[in-house]
mmCIF file of C-alpha atoms in Angstrom:
data_model
loop_
_atom_site.group_PDB
_atom_site.id
_atom_site.type_symbol
_atom_site.label_atom_id
_atom_site.label_comp_id
_atom_site.label_asym_id
_atom_site.label_seq_id
_atom_site.Cartn_x
_atom_site.Cartn_y
_atom_site.Cartn_z
ATOM 1 C CA MET A 219 5.667 -14.639 49.142
ATOM 2 C CA SER A 220 5.032 -16.912 46.209
ATOM 3 C CA VAL A 221 4.330 -15.030 43.835
ATOM 4 C CA LEU A 222 7.043 -11.778 44.328
ATOM 5 C CA PRO A 223 8.851 -14.115 41.136
ATOM 6 C CA PHE A 224 6.417 -13.381 38.888
ATOM 7 C CA LEU A 225 6.215 -10.413 40.279
ATOM 8 C CA VAL A 226 9.874 -9.987 39.275
ATOM 9 C CA ALA A 227 9.511 -10.729 35.577
ATOM 10 C CA GLY A 228 7.328 -7.734 34.961
ATOM 11 C CA TRP A 229 9.526 -5.746 37.407
ATOM 12 C CA ILE A 230 12.199 -6.298 35.148
ATOM 13 C CA LEU A 231 10.486 -6.151 31.269
ATOM 14 C CA LEU A 232 8.804 -2.390 32.520
ATOM 15 C CA VAL A 233 12.363 -1.700 33.837
ATOM 16 C CA GLY A 234 13.388 -2.287 30.043
ATOM 17 C CA MET A 235 10.858 -0.975 28.380
ATOM 18 C CA TYR A 236 11.944 3.299 30.118
ATOM 19 C CA GLY A 237 14.957 1.775 28.756
ATOM 20 C CA MET A 238 14.053 1.964 25.369
ATOM 21 C CA VAL A 239 11.281 5.033 25.841
ATOM 22 C CA THR A 240 14.125 7.665 27.513
ATOM 23 C CA SER A 241 16.942 6.067 25.576
ATOM 24 C CA ARG A 242 18.828 8.376 23.062
ATOM 25 C CA ASP A 243 21.355 5.878 21.707
ATOM 26 C CA LEU A 244 19.931 3.741 19.659
ATOM 27 C CA VAL A 245 23.049 1.031 20.628
ATOM 28 C CA HIS A 246 21.490 1.147 24.454
ATOM 29 C CA ALA A 247 18.215 0.846 23.187
ATOM 30 C CA VAL A 248 19.009 -2.613 21.590
ATOM 31 C CA GLY A 249 20.512 -3.236 24.990
ATOM 32 C CA CYS A 250 17.426 -1.884 26.973
ATOM 33 C CA LEU A 251 15.188 -4.639 24.480
ATOM 34 C CA ALA A 252 17.250 -7.689 25.447
ATOM 35 C CA VAL A 253 15.953 -6.477 29.529
ATOM 36 C CA ALA A 254 12.749 -6.751 28.462
ATOM 37 C CA GLN A 255 13.327 -10.266 26.873
ATOM 38 C CA SER A 256 14.659 -11.454 29.564
ATOM 39 C CA SER A 257 12.018 -10.843 32.208
ATOM 40 C CA THR A 258 10.860 -13.469 29.865
ATOM 41 C CA TYR A 259 13.073 -15.554 30.378
ATOM 42 C CA VAL A 260 11.881 -15.163 34.694
ATOM 43 C CA LEU A 261 8.345 -15.400 34.075
ATOM 44 C CA LEU A 262 8.776 -19.037 31.752
ATOM 45 C CA LEU A 263 11.305 -20.880 34.775
ATOM 46 C CA SER A 264 9.137 -19.520 37.643
ATOM 47 C CA VAL A 265 5.789 -20.610 35.729
ATOM 48 C CA GLY A 266 7.482 -23.879 35.036
ATOM 49 C CA PHE A 267 9.546 -24.147 39.066
ATOM 50 C CA ARG A 268 8.982 -26.975 41.241
ATOM 51 C CA HIS A 269 9.983 -27.438 45.091
ATOM 52 C CA GLY A 270 12.300 -29.636 45.818
ATOM 53 C CA GLY A 271 12.726 -30.168 42.127
ATOM 54 C CA THR A 272 16.264 -30.340 39.945
ATOM 55 C CA ALA A 273 17.377 -30.033 36.744
ATOM 56 C CA PRO A 274 15.429 -32.233 34.097
ATOM 57 C CA VAL A 275 18.070 -33.810 32.688
ATOM 58 C CA TYR A 276 18.426 -38.097 33.655
ATOM 59 C CA SER A 277 21.360 -39.009 33.191
ATOM 60 C CA ASP A 278 22.997 -38.838 36.718
ATOM 61 C CA ILE A 279 19.660 -39.197 38.529
ATOM 62 C CA PRO A 280 17.393 -42.074 38.678
ATOM 63 C CA THR A 281 14.710 -41.736 36.626
ATOM 64 C CA ASN A 282 11.445 -41.644 39.437
ATOM 65 C CA ALA A 283 13.223 -38.348 40.817
ATOM 66 C CA ARG A 284 11.567 -35.031 41.461
ATOM 67 C CA VAL A 285 12.207 -32.147 38.345
ATOM 68 C CA VAL A 286 11.365 -29.277 37.078
ATOM 69 C CA ASP A 287 8.970 -28.100 34.503
ATOM 70 C CA PRO A 288 11.394 -28.790 30.789
ATOM 71 C CA VAL A 289 8.426 -27.802 28.726
ATOM 72 C CA VAL A 290 9.485 -24.015 29.744
ATOM 73 C CA GLN A 291 12.924 -24.759 29.576
ATOM 74 C CA ALA A 292 12.625 -25.459 26.376
ATOM 75 C CA LEU A 293 10.701 -22.616 26.001
ATOM 76 C CA ALA A 294 13.450 -20.205 27.244
ATOM 77 C CA LEU A 295 15.807 -21.490 24.800
ATOM 78 C CA THR A 296 14.038 -21.066 22.291
ATOM 79 C CA ASP A 297 13.605 -17.311 23.810
ATOM 80 C CA VAL A 298 17.425 -16.864 24.419
ATOM 81 C CA VAL A 299 17.803 -18.045 20.516
ATOM 82 C CA VAL A 300 14.749 -15.468 18.707
ATOM 83 C CA GLY A 301 16.664 -12.858 21.481
ATOM 84 C CA ALA A 302 19.923 -13.340 19.883
ATOM 85 C CA THR A 303 19.278 -13.057 16.489
ATOM 86 C CA VAL A 304 16.995 -9.910 16.736
ATOM 87 C CA THR A 305 20.077 -8.242 18.643
ATOM 88 C CA ALA A 306 22.290 -9.180 16.330
ATOM 89 C CA LEU A 307 19.339 -7.457 12.769
ATOM 90 C CA LEU A 308 19.030 -4.626 15.525
ATOM 91 C CA LEU A 309 22.862 -3.625 15.923
ATOM 92 C CA ALA A 310 23.019 -4.233 12.025
ATOM 93 C CA LEU A 311 19.835 -1.902 11.784
ATOM 94 C CA ALA A 312 21.272 0.406 14.004
ATOM 95 C CA LEU A 313 25.422 0.756 12.447
ATOM 96 C CA GLN A 314 23.254 1.315 8.903
ATOM 97 C CA LEU A 315 21.457 4.353 10.996
ATOM 98 C CA GLN A 316 25.056 5.311 11.543
ATOM 99 C CA LYS A 317 26.350 5.224 7.896
ATOM 100 C CA ARG A 318 23.342 6.874 6.625
ATOM 101 C CA HIS A 319 22.212 9.473 8.965
ATOM 102 C CA GLY A 320 25.688 9.639 10.921
ATOM 103 C CA THR A 321 23.641 9.741 14.203
ATOM 104 C CA VAL A 322 22.064 6.489 16.451
ATOM 105 C CA ASP A 323 20.151 9.258 18.362
ATOM 106 C CA PRO A 324 16.004 8.301 18.081
ATOM 107 C CA ASP A 325 15.097 11.869 17.972
ATOM 108 C CA ALA A 326 17.476 13.449 16.185
ATOM 109 C CA LEU A 327 16.195 10.374 13.315
ATOM 110 C CA ASP A 328 13.241 12.565 12.568
ATOM 111 C CA GLY A 329 13.397 13.700 8.407
ATOM 112 C CA LEU A 330 12.111 10.899 5.916
ATOM 113 C CA ARG A 331 15.374 10.921 3.303
ATOM 114 C CA GLY A 332 15.051 7.777 0.532
ATOM 115 C CA MET B 151 6.233 14.522 20.503
ATOM 116 C CA THR B 152 8.859 15.843 23.665
ATOM 117 C CA ARG B 153 11.349 14.088 25.676
ATOM 118 C CA ARG B 154 9.683 15.095 28.725
ATOM 119 C CA ALA B 155 5.321 14.277 27.149
ATOM 120 C CA ARG B 156 6.845 11.071 25.511
ATOM 121 C CA THR B 157 7.697 9.285 29.671
ATOM 122 C CA ARG B 158 4.757 10.867 31.085
ATOM 123 C CA LEU B 159 2.911 8.519 28.217
ATOM 124 C CA PHE B 160 4.540 6.134 29.396
ATOM 125 C CA LEU B 161 4.560 5.805 33.025
ATOM 126 C CA ALA B 162 0.499 6.002 32.640
ATOM 127 C CA ALA B 163 1.008 3.348 30.284
ATOM 128 C CA ALA B 164 3.649 1.054 32.405
ATOM 129 C CA ALA B 165 0.846 2.046 35.515
ATOM 130 C CA VAL B 166 -1.689 -0.147 33.735
ATOM 131 C CA ILE B 167 1.124 -2.527 33.137
ATOM 132 C CA ALA B 168 2.405 -2.863 36.013
ATOM 133 C CA ALA B 169 -1.363 -3.188 37.701
ATOM 134 C CA VAL B 170 -2.778 -5.639 35.809
ATOM 135 C CA PHE B 171 -0.214 -7.431 35.326
ATOM 136 C CA ALA B 172 -0.182 -8.291 39.423
ATOM 137 C CA LEU B 173 -3.879 -8.584 39.524
ATOM 138 C CA ALA B 174 -3.239 -11.987 36.725
ATOM 139 C CA CYS B 175 0.305 -13.012 38.619
ATOM 140 C CA LEU B 176 -2.419 -13.242 42.287
ATOM 141 C CA ARG B 177 -5.050 -15.977 40.141
ATOM 142 C CA LEU B 178 -1.784 -17.509 38.686
ATOM 143 C CA PRO B 179 -1.340 -21.379 40.357
ATOM 144 C CA PRO B 180 1.824 -20.656 43.456
ATOM 145 C CA PHE B 181 5.222 -20.352 42.448
ATOM 146 C CA GLY B 182 7.335 -23.506 43.203
ATOM 147 C CA THR B 183 3.746 -25.997 42.857
ATOM 148 C CA GLN B 184 4.270 -29.707 42.252
ATOM 149 C CA THR B 185 1.046 -29.674 39.723
ATOM 150 C CA HIS B 186 2.694 -29.883 36.372
ATOM 151 C CA PRO B 187 0.514 -32.044 33.739
ATOM 152 C CA TYR B 188 2.846 -30.697 30.513
ATOM 153 C CA ALA B 189 6.152 -32.116 32.667
ATOM 154 C CA ASP B 190 4.538 -34.724 33.821
ATOM 155 C CA ARG B 191 3.789 -35.319 29.923
ATOM 156 C CA ALA B 192 6.853 -34.179 29.079
ATOM 157 C CA VAL B 193 8.902 -36.468 30.985
ATOM 158 C CA GLU B 194 6.521 -39.522 30.007
ATOM 159 C CA ALA B 195 7.494 -39.055 26.147
ATOM 160 C CA THR B 196 10.886 -38.854 26.786
ATOM 161 C CA MET B 197 11.267 -41.651 28.775
ATOM 162 C CA ARG B 198 9.434 -43.257 26.025
ATOM 163 C CA GLN B 199 12.067 -42.241 23.573
ATOM 164 C CA ARG B 200 14.778 -43.318 25.556
ATOM 165 C CA THR B 201 16.191 -39.452 26.013
ATOM 166 C CA ALA B 202 17.884 -38.515 29.211
ATOM 167 C CA ASN B 203 18.067 -34.649 28.152
ATOM 168 C CA THR B 204 14.659 -34.195 28.064
ATOM 169 C CA VAL B 205 14.805 -30.678 27.440
ATOM 170 C CA SER B 206 16.543 -31.752 24.179
ATOM 171 C CA SER B 207 13.403 -34.500 23.724
ATOM 172 C CA VAL B 208 11.337 -31.684 24.020
ATOM 173 C CA ASN B 209 12.905 -29.136 21.595
ATOM 174 C CA PHE B 210 14.508 -32.158 18.692
ATOM 175 C CA ASP B 211 12.011 -34.670 19.372
ATOM 176 C CA GLN B 212 8.357 -33.560 21.109
ATOM 177 C CA ARG B 213 8.629 -30.555 19.683
ATOM 178 C CA ALA B 214 10.611 -29.921 16.518
ATOM 179 C CA PHE B 215 8.503 -28.776 13.737
ATOM 180 C CA ASP B 216 8.635 -25.965 16.171
ATOM 181 C CA THR B 217 11.941 -25.865 15.851
ATOM 182 C CA LEU B 218 12.293 -26.639 12.715
ATOM 183 C CA GLY B 219 10.923 -22.432 12.709
ATOM 184 C CA GLU B 220 13.203 -21.063 15.295
ATOM 185 C CA GLU B 221 15.965 -22.666 13.119
ATOM 186 C CA THR B 222 15.241 -20.942 10.052
ATOM 187 C CA ILE B 223 14.530 -17.918 12.169
ATOM 188 C CA LEU B 224 18.071 -18.188 12.818
ATOM 189 C CA PHE B 225 18.509 -18.677 9.004
ATOM 190 C CA ALA B 226 16.588 -15.350 8.257
ATOM 191 C CA ALA B 227 18.227 -13.347 10.498
ATOM 192 C CA VAL B 228 21.959 -14.305 9.204
ATOM 193 C CA LEU B 229 20.911 -13.544 5.824
ATOM 194 C CA GLY B 230 19.146 -9.929 6.850
ATOM 195 C CA ALA B 231 22.098 -8.811 9.478
ATOM 196 C CA VAL B 232 24.901 -10.150 5.690
ATOM 197 C CA GLY B 233 22.165 -7.793 3.630
ATOM 198 C CA LEU B 234 22.635 -5.480 6.039
ATOM 199 C CA LEU B 235 25.793 -4.920 6.360
ATOM 200 C CA ARG B 236 26.895 -6.034 3.083
ATOM 201 C CA ARG B 237 29.832 -3.518 1.982
ATOM 202 C CA THR B 238 28.399 -0.538 0.093
ATOM 203 C CA ALA B 239 30.177 1.583 -2.550
ATOM 204 C CA ASP B 240 31.414 4.353 -1.001
ATOM 205 C CA GLU B 241 33.609 2.171 0.927
ATOM 206 C CA ARG B 242 36.690 1.071 0.714
ATOM 207 C CA ARG B 243 38.684 -2.564 1.998
ATOM 208 C CA THR B 244 41.597 -1.966 3.304
ATOM 209 C CA ARG B 245 44.043 -4.266 5.213
ATOM 210 C CA PRO B 246 43.833 -4.598 8.470
ATOM 211 C CA ARG B 247 47.100 -4.249 10.599
ATOM 212 C CA PRO B 248 49.085 -6.861 12.963
ATOM 213 C CA VAL B 249 48.663 -6.781 16.086
ATOM 214 C CA ALA B 250 51.427 -6.749 19.104
ATOM 215 C CA VAL B 251 49.684 -9.031 21.395
ATOM 216 C CA LEU B 252 51.067 -10.002 25.050
ATOM 217 C CA PRO B 253 52.797 -13.590 25.075
ATOM 218 C CA SER B 254 50.400 -14.808 28.252
ATOM 219 C CA THR B 255 47.820 -13.708 25.649
ATOM 220 C CA ARG B 256 48.954 -15.277 23.147
ATOM 221 C CA LEU B 257 49.514 -18.800 25.301
ATOM 222 C CA PHE B 258 46.229 -19.195 26.602
ATOM 223 C CA GLY B 259 45.343 -18.258 23.606
ATOM 224 C CA ALA B 260 46.770 -21.511 22.241
ATOM 225 C CA VAL B 261 45.972 -23.285 24.829
ATOM 226 C CA MET B 262 41.991 -22.309 25.281
ATOM 227 C CA LEU B 263 40.714 -22.082 21.304
ATOM 228 C CA PRO B 264 41.564 -26.566 21.150
ATOM 229 C CA ILE B 265 39.658 -27.062 24.845
ATOM 230 C CA THR B 266 37.167 -24.598 24.179
ATOM 231 C CA LEU B 267 36.674 -26.236 20.693
ATOM 232 C CA LEU B 268 36.457 -30.117 21.709
ATOM 233 C CA THR B 269 34.333 -28.462 24.209
ATOM 234 C CA GLY B 270 32.119 -27.639 22.395
ATOM 235 C CA VAL B 271 31.992 -31.209 19.978
ATOM 236 C CA TYR B 272 31.212 -32.658 23.671
ATOM 237 C CA ILE B 273 28.860 -30.224 24.469
ATOM 238 C CA VAL B 274 26.491 -30.824 20.578
ATOM 239 C CA GLY B 275 27.610 -34.702 21.050
ATOM 240 C CA HIS B 276 26.273 -34.805 24.345
ATOM 241 C CA GLY B 277 22.104 -32.705 23.448
ATOM 242 C CA GLN B 278 20.396 -35.938 23.797
ATOM 243 C CA LEU B 279 22.786 -37.576 27.871
ATOM 244 C CA SER B 280 23.495 -34.367 29.473
ATOM 245 C CA PRO B 281 22.878 -30.735 29.652
ATOM 246 C CA GLY B 282 23.132 -28.452 25.937
ATOM 247 C CA GLY B 283 22.732 -29.022 22.183
ATOM 248 C CA GLY B 284 23.111 -27.931 19.517
ATOM 249 C CA PHE B 285 21.898 -24.414 20.427
ATOM 250 C CA GLN B 286 24.804 -24.265 23.364
ATOM 251 C CA GLY B 287 27.351 -26.222 22.231
ATOM 252 C CA GLY B 288 27.065 -24.013 18.801
ATOM 253 C CA VAL B 289 27.642 -20.536 20.148
ATOM 254 C CA ILE B 290 30.746 -22.529 22.259
ATOM 255 C CA LEU B 291 32.550 -23.659 18.612
ATOM 256 C CA ALA B 292 31.674 -19.603 17.708
ATOM 257 C CA THR B 293 33.327 -18.316 21.037
ATOM 258 C CA GLY B 294 36.627 -21.050 20.308
ATOM 259 C CA VAL B 295 37.173 -20.085 17.117
ATOM 260 C CA HIS B 296 36.853 -16.237 18.291
ATOM 261 C CA LEU B 297 39.805 -16.725 20.766
ATOM 262 C CA SER B 298 41.904 -16.289 17.491
ATOM 263 C CA TYR B 299 40.887 -13.058 17.574
ATOM 264 C CA LEU B 300 41.204 -11.760 21.432
ATOM 265 C CA ALA B 301 44.277 -14.263 21.752
ATOM 266 C CA ALA B 302 46.593 -12.918 17.875
ATOM 267 C CA ASP B 303 44.796 -10.819 15.467
ATOM 268 C CA TYR B 304 42.078 -10.629 13.360
ATOM 269 C CA ARG B 305 44.533 -12.165 10.291
ATOM 270 C CA VAL B 306 44.980 -14.819 12.155
ATOM 271 C CA LEU B 307 41.029 -14.975 12.176
ATOM 272 C CA ASP B 308 40.740 -14.450 9.244
ATOM 273 C CA ARG B 309 42.744 -18.095 7.897
ATOM 274 C CA LEU B 310 41.153 -19.431 10.262
ATOM 275 C CA ARG B 311 37.800 -18.843 9.154
ATOM 276 C CA HIS B 312 36.405 -19.999 5.616
ATOM 277 C CA ARG B 313 34.057 -17.365 4.616
ATOM 278 C CA GLU B 314 32.724 -19.160 1.257
ATOM 279 C CA ALA B 315 32.660 -22.531 3.329
ATOM 280 C CA LEU B 316 30.915 -21.511 6.700
ATOM 281 C CA ASP B 317 28.529 -19.422 4.508
ATOM 282 C CA ARG B 318 27.413 -23.160 2.210
ATOM 283 C CA ALA B 319 27.643 -24.847 5.513
ATOM 284 C CA ASP B 320 25.753 -22.938 7.587
ATOM 285 C CA ALA B 321 23.100 -23.046 3.644
ATOM 286 C CA LEU B 322 23.728 -26.372 3.657
ATOM 287 C CA ALA B 323 23.403 -27.967 7.782
ATOM 288 C CA ALA B 324 19.256 -25.988 7.502
ATOM 289 C CA GLY B 325 18.493 -27.619 4.646
ATOM 290 C CA THR B 326 19.811 -30.913 6.636
ATOM 291 C CA PHE B 327 17.741 -29.971 10.243
ATOM 292 C CA ALA B 328 14.798 -30.232 7.295
ATOM 293 C CA ALA B 329 15.515 -32.863 5.382
ATOM 294 C CA LEU B 330 15.651 -35.156 8.057
ATOM 295 C CA GLY B 331 12.428 -34.927 8.838
ATOM 296 C CA LEU B 332 11.823 -36.693 5.409
ATOM 297 C CA ILE B 333 12.585 -40.099 7.543
ATOM 298 C CA GLY B 334 9.403 -39.671 8.996
ATOM 299 C CA LEU B 335 7.275 -39.366 5.705
ATOM 300 C CA GLY B 336 9.680 -42.212 4.879
ATOM 301 C CA ALA B 337 8.787 -44.105 6.884
ATOM 302 C CA GLY B 338 4.906 -43.677 6.874
ATOM 303 C CA ALA B 339 4.872 -41.933 9.493
ATOM 304 C CA ALA B 340 4.480 -37.823 10.037
ATOM 305 C CA TYR B 341 7.280 -34.713 8.914
ATOM 306 C CA LEU B 342 10.344 -35.311 11.221
ATOM 307 C CA GLN B 343 8.956 -37.765 13.624
ATOM 308 C CA ASN B 344 11.210 -39.853 15.477
ATOM 309 C CA VAL B 345 11.104 -43.298 13.527
ATOM 310 C CA LEU B 346 14.241 -44.132 14.524
ATOM 311 C CA HIS B 347 16.166 -47.227 16.723
ATOM 312 C CA LEU B 348 15.269 -45.294 20.013
ATOM 313 C CA GLY B 349 18.962 -46.996 21.535
ATOM 314 C CA THR B 350 20.080 -47.921 25.145
ATOM 315 C CA PHE B 351 18.878 -44.946 28.157
ATOM 316 C CA ASN B 352 21.896 -42.951 28.411
ATOM 317 C CA GLN B 353 24.402 -44.178 25.654
ATOM 318 C CA LEU B 354 25.392 -42.078 23.128
ATOM 319 C CA VAL B 355 23.988 -43.640 20.624
ATOM 320 C CA SER B 356 20.511 -42.911 21.931
ATOM 321 C CA GLY B 357 17.394 -41.071 21.326
ATOM 322 C CA GLY B 358 16.191 -42.001 17.579
ATOM 323 C CA LEU B 359 16.820 -38.398 16.127
ATOM 324 C CA VAL B 360 17.918 -36.304 18.473
ATOM 325 C CA PRO B 361 21.432 -36.341 17.867
ATOM 326 C CA TYR B 362 21.025 -35.988 14.176
ATOM 327 C CA ILE B 363 18.838 -32.829 14.745
ATOM 328 C CA ASN B 364 21.338 -31.980 17.058
ATOM 329 C CA ALA B 365 24.328 -31.959 15.183
ATOM 330 C CA ALA B 366 22.893 -30.058 12.280
ATOM 331 C CA VAL B 367 21.721 -27.811 14.952
ATOM 332 C CA GLY B 368 25.225 -26.786 15.722
ATOM 333 C CA VAL B 369 26.374 -26.608 12.380
ATOM 334 C CA GLU B 370 24.417 -24.546 12.053
ATOM 335 C CA VAL B 371 24.147 -21.837 15.120
ATOM 336 C CA ALA B 372 28.235 -22.360 14.863
ATOM 337 C CA THR B 373 28.744 -21.115 11.391
ATOM 338 C CA GLY B 374 25.428 -18.789 11.572
ATOM 339 C CA VAL B 375 27.553 -17.303 14.761
ATOM 340 C CA ILE B 376 30.547 -16.883 12.777
ATOM 341 C CA VAL B 377 29.322 -15.190 10.053
ATOM 342 C CA ILE B 378 27.329 -12.677 11.524
ATOM 343 C CA LEU B 379 30.622 -12.186 13.680
ATOM 344 C CA ALA B 380 32.190 -11.773 11.330
ATOM 345 C CA HIS B 381 30.803 -8.992 9.068
ATOM 346 C CA PHE B 382 30.167 -6.882 12.008
ATOM 347 C CA LEU B 383 34.310 -7.086 12.688
ATOM 348 C CA ASP B 384 34.661 -5.863 8.871
ATOM 349 C CA GLN B 385 32.877 -3.191 9.803
ATOM 350 C CA THR B 386 35.491 -2.158 12.232
ATOM 351 C CA GLU B 387 38.841 -3.588 11.233
ATOM 352 C CA GLU B 388 37.875 -3.731 6.754
ATOM 353 C CA PHE B 389 36.105 -1.342 6.091
ATOM 354 C CA ALA B 390 37.759 2.048 5.692
ATOM 355 C CA GLY B 391 35.682 5.741 5.465
ATOM 356 C CA GLY B 392 32.595 5.528 3.382
ATOM 357 C CA GLY B 393 29.253 6.475 4.938
ATOM 358 C CA LYS B 394 28.504 10.464 6.603
ATOM 359 C CA GLY B 395 29.431 9.182 10.053
ATOM 360 C CA GLY B 396 32.534 7.052 8.416
ATOM 361 C CA SER B 397 33.997 4.746 11.243
ATOM 362 C CA ARG B 398 33.159 5.417 15.716
#
C-alpha cells in the first residue's frame, strides 16, 4: 500500500495530540508534543523517499547513484533542532510552574496568580 | 470544561483531521516515486559546489539563510531557558556533595570521554563529506562532556565546563555564522552566498563556505546544549529550598 507511510505520520500526530489533551502532568504533555512533532519527521522522510535510493552523501558512492530527496532530509534536521529547543523551553516553563504553583497538573492550574 | 467533555471534543476534531488528512494522502505523489524535481536540482547544485554531503550543502550553502534563522532560534531558546531557570531570591546555592561511583563506571567514563569528544570533532569537521555536521557533532560534543557527570560526579562536570567561557563561545559562534555571510557581500555577491574557493570534491577542504559555517554551528550547538543542561542540572544539584513545591 503506497499511502501507508503517510497515514502512519497522521496516526503519530493524532496519538501525540490525544496524549496532550488527556495529560495530567505537564512533563508528560511535553513528551506527547515531541511525539506529535515526530510525525512531521515521518511525513517529510516518506515524501522524500525514492525506491532503490540510498543516502544523499556522495563521499563513498558514485556521483550518478540513485539517492533519496536531500531537501526533505535537511528540513527534517531543522525540524529536530527546533523540536529540541521547544522541548527545552517548555520543560523550563514546567519547572517554573512547579516552583510558583507547586503543581504541574494542567487541570490544577486554573486560577490566575501574580 | 470537564475532562470528559474535553476528550469528546478532541475525538470529534481528531476524526475530522484523520478524514481530511487521509483524503490528502490519497492525492499525494505515490510513496517511493522516482520523480523528485527538488532532489534533482539540489544534487545538481551540490555537485557544482563540490560538497559531497548533499544535506550539508542544502543546509549550509543552498539554504544557508534559513539555517541562520534556525540557529538564531536555537540561540534564543538558550537565552530563554537561561532566563527562566535563573536562581530566584528564595533559593540558595548549596555545594554538591561528592558521590561514590563504581570503579568500572569511572574507568568507562575516563575511556569514553576523550573518544566521544574526538568523535564529535570528527563529525563536525567532516560535515561537508560524510553524514553529520555542526548540529549532530555539536550534540555529540555536549553529550561527551556530560559523561563526566555520569562517571564521576557533579563537581567534576563543573570543573570541566567553564560557565562564562561557554556563554561567550555560544554568542560568539552564533555571531560568527552571521558574520561569515558578509564574505559574500564583500565579494560583490549576495549575503551568505558561497563565494570561497570550492576546492576538490570529496576532500576535507571542499565546499567553500560549508566547512566554516559547519564549525561555527558545531561550536554553537555544543556550547548551547551544555549551557541549557547546566541550568537544568543546577535545579536539582545546586539550588535548595525555595518555591512552594520545593524540589521534586
